[in-house]
Amino acid sequence: MMRMMMKMMIMMMMIMMMTMMMKMIMMMIILMMMMMMTMMIVMMIMIMMMMMMMMMMMMMMMMMMMMMMMMVMMILMMMMMVMMMMMMMMMMMMMMLMLMMMMMMMMMMMMMMMMMMMMMMMMMMMMKIMIMMMTMMTMTMMMMMILLLCQWNVSFS
């Protein structure tokens, strides 16, 4: 009996331990998840920052190239470097072109819009004038009619 009891006890203990362990592990996992989330956010921010930095660097490089293009290249840098720079320059030029194109397009669009607006306005004005004219015409007609009627009356009487 005692043995049985002991066995039972041990079993119970084991189960308890297991559950506890499970709980602990779950907790740990949740914690880890939380940490991961935070880390992810931080990482994202960091990456963003890095990207920004890279962009800045690129800009700086471009500026530099624009400023001290040929001589400095020839003097200071090796052939590979020069090549790289050239590539960069090309890229930059392309970018500039693209930008210019975009700007042009935008301008065109704007112009078109403006034209359209103007046209619309003109149309509206025309309509207004037309309506005015019509009203005037009708009014005059009415007046004429009345006058005529009056005359007829007079003549009849």
Coordinates of C-alpha atoms in Angstrom, one line a residue, residues 17-124:
M17 CA 6.2 19.3 -12.8
M18 CA 5.3 18.7 -16.4
T19 CA 2.4 21.1 -16.3
M20 CA 4.6 23.7 -14.6
M21 CA 7.2 23.2 -17.2
M22 CA 4.7 23.7 -19.9
K23 CA 3.4 26.8 -18.4
M24 CA 6.9 28.1 -18.0
I25 CA 7.7 27.3 -21.6
M26 CA 4.6 29.0 -22.8
M27 CA 5.4 32.0 -20.8
M28 CA 8.9 32.0 -22.2
I29 CA 7.6 31.7 -25.7
I30 CA 5.2 34.6 -25.2
L31 CA 7.9 36.7 -23.8
M32 CA 10.2 35.8 -26.6
M33 CA 7.4 36.8 -29.0
M34 CA 7.0 40.1 -27.4
M35 CA 10.7 40.7 -27.5
M36 CA 10.8 39.7 -31.1
M37 CA 8.1 42.1 -31.9
T38 CA 9.9 44.9 -30.2
M39 CA 13.1 43.9 -31.8
M40 CA 11.5 43.8 -35.1
I41 CA 10.2 47.3 -34.7
V42 CA 13.6 48.5 -33.6
M43 CA 15.2 46.7 -36.5
M44 CA 12.8 48.3 -38.9
I45 CA 13.6 51.7 -37.5
M46 CA 17.3 51.0 -37.7
I47 CA 17.0 49.8 -41.3
M48 CA 15.0 53.0 -42.1
M49 CA 17.7 55.0 -40.5
M50 CA 20.4 53.2 -42.4
M51 CA 18.5 53.7 -45.6
M52 CA 18.3 57.4 -44.9
M53 CA 22.0 57.5 -44.2
M54 CA 22.7 55.7 -47.4
M55 CA 20.5 58.1 -49.3
M56 CA 22.3 61.0 -47.7
M57 CA 25.6 59.5 -48.6
M58 CA 24.6 59.0 -52.2
M59 CA 23.4 62.5 -52.3
M60 CA 26.7 63.7 -50.9
M61 CA 28.6 61.6 -53.4
M62 CA 26.6 63.0 -56.2
M63 CA 27.2 66.5 -55.1
M64 CA 30.9 65.9 -54.7
M65 CA 31.1 64.4 -58.2
M66 CA 29.2 67.3 -59.6
M67 CA 31.7 69.6 -58.0
M68 CA 35.0 68.0 -58.6
M69 CA 34.4 65.7 -61.3
M70 CA 37.3 65.0 -63.6
M71 CA 40.6 66.3 -62.2
V72 CA 40.1 65.0 -58.8
M73 CA 39.0 61.7 -60.1
M74 CA 42.0 61.4 -62.3
I75 CA 44.4 62.4 -59.6
L76 CA 43.0 60.7 -56.5
M77 CA 41.2 57.6 -57.5
M78 CA 42.2 54.3 -59.1
M79 CA 40.8 53.2 -62.3
M80 CA 38.1 51.1 -60.7
M81 CA 37.0 54.0 -58.6
V82 CA 36.8 56.2 -61.6
M83 CA 34.7 53.6 -63.3
M84 CA 32.4 53.4 -60.3
M85 CA 32.1 57.2 -60.2
M86 CA 31.3 57.3 -63.8
M87 CA 28.6 54.8 -63.4
M88 CA 27.3 56.8 -60.5
M89 CA 27.4 59.9 -62.6
M90 CA 25.5 58.2 -65.3
M91 CA 22.9 56.9 -62.9
M92 CA 22.6 60.3 -61.5
M93 CA 22.2 61.9 -64.8
M94 CA 19.6 59.4 -65.7
M95 CA 17.8 60.1 -62.5
M96 CA 17.9 63.8 -63.1
L97 CA 16.5 63.3 -66.6
M98 CA 13.8 61.2 -65.2
L99 CA 13.0 63.8 -62.7
M100 CA 13.0 66.5 -65.3
M101 CA 10.7 64.4 -67.4
M102 CA 8.4 63.9 -64.5
M103 CA 8.4 67.5 -63.8
M104 CA 7.6 68.3 -67.4
M105 CA 4.8 65.8 -67.4
M106 CA 3.4 67.3 -64.3
M107 CA 3.6 70.8 -65.8
M108 CA 1.9 69.6 -68.9
M109 CA -0.8 68.0 -66.8
M110 CA -1.2 71.1 -64.9
M111 CA -1.4 73.2 -68.0
M112 CA -3.9 70.9 -69.4
M113 CA -6.0 71.1 -66.3
M114 CA -5.8 74.8 -66.3
M115 CA -6.8 74.9 -69.9
M116 CA -9.7 72.7 -69.1
M117 CA -10.7 74.8 -66.3
M118 CA -10.5 77.9 -68.4
M119 CA -12.6 76.3 -71.1
M120 CA -15.1 75.3 -68.5
M121 CA -15.2 78.8 -67.2
M122 CA -15.6 80.2 -70.7
M123 CA -18.4 77.8 -71.4
M124 CA -20.1 78.8 -68.2

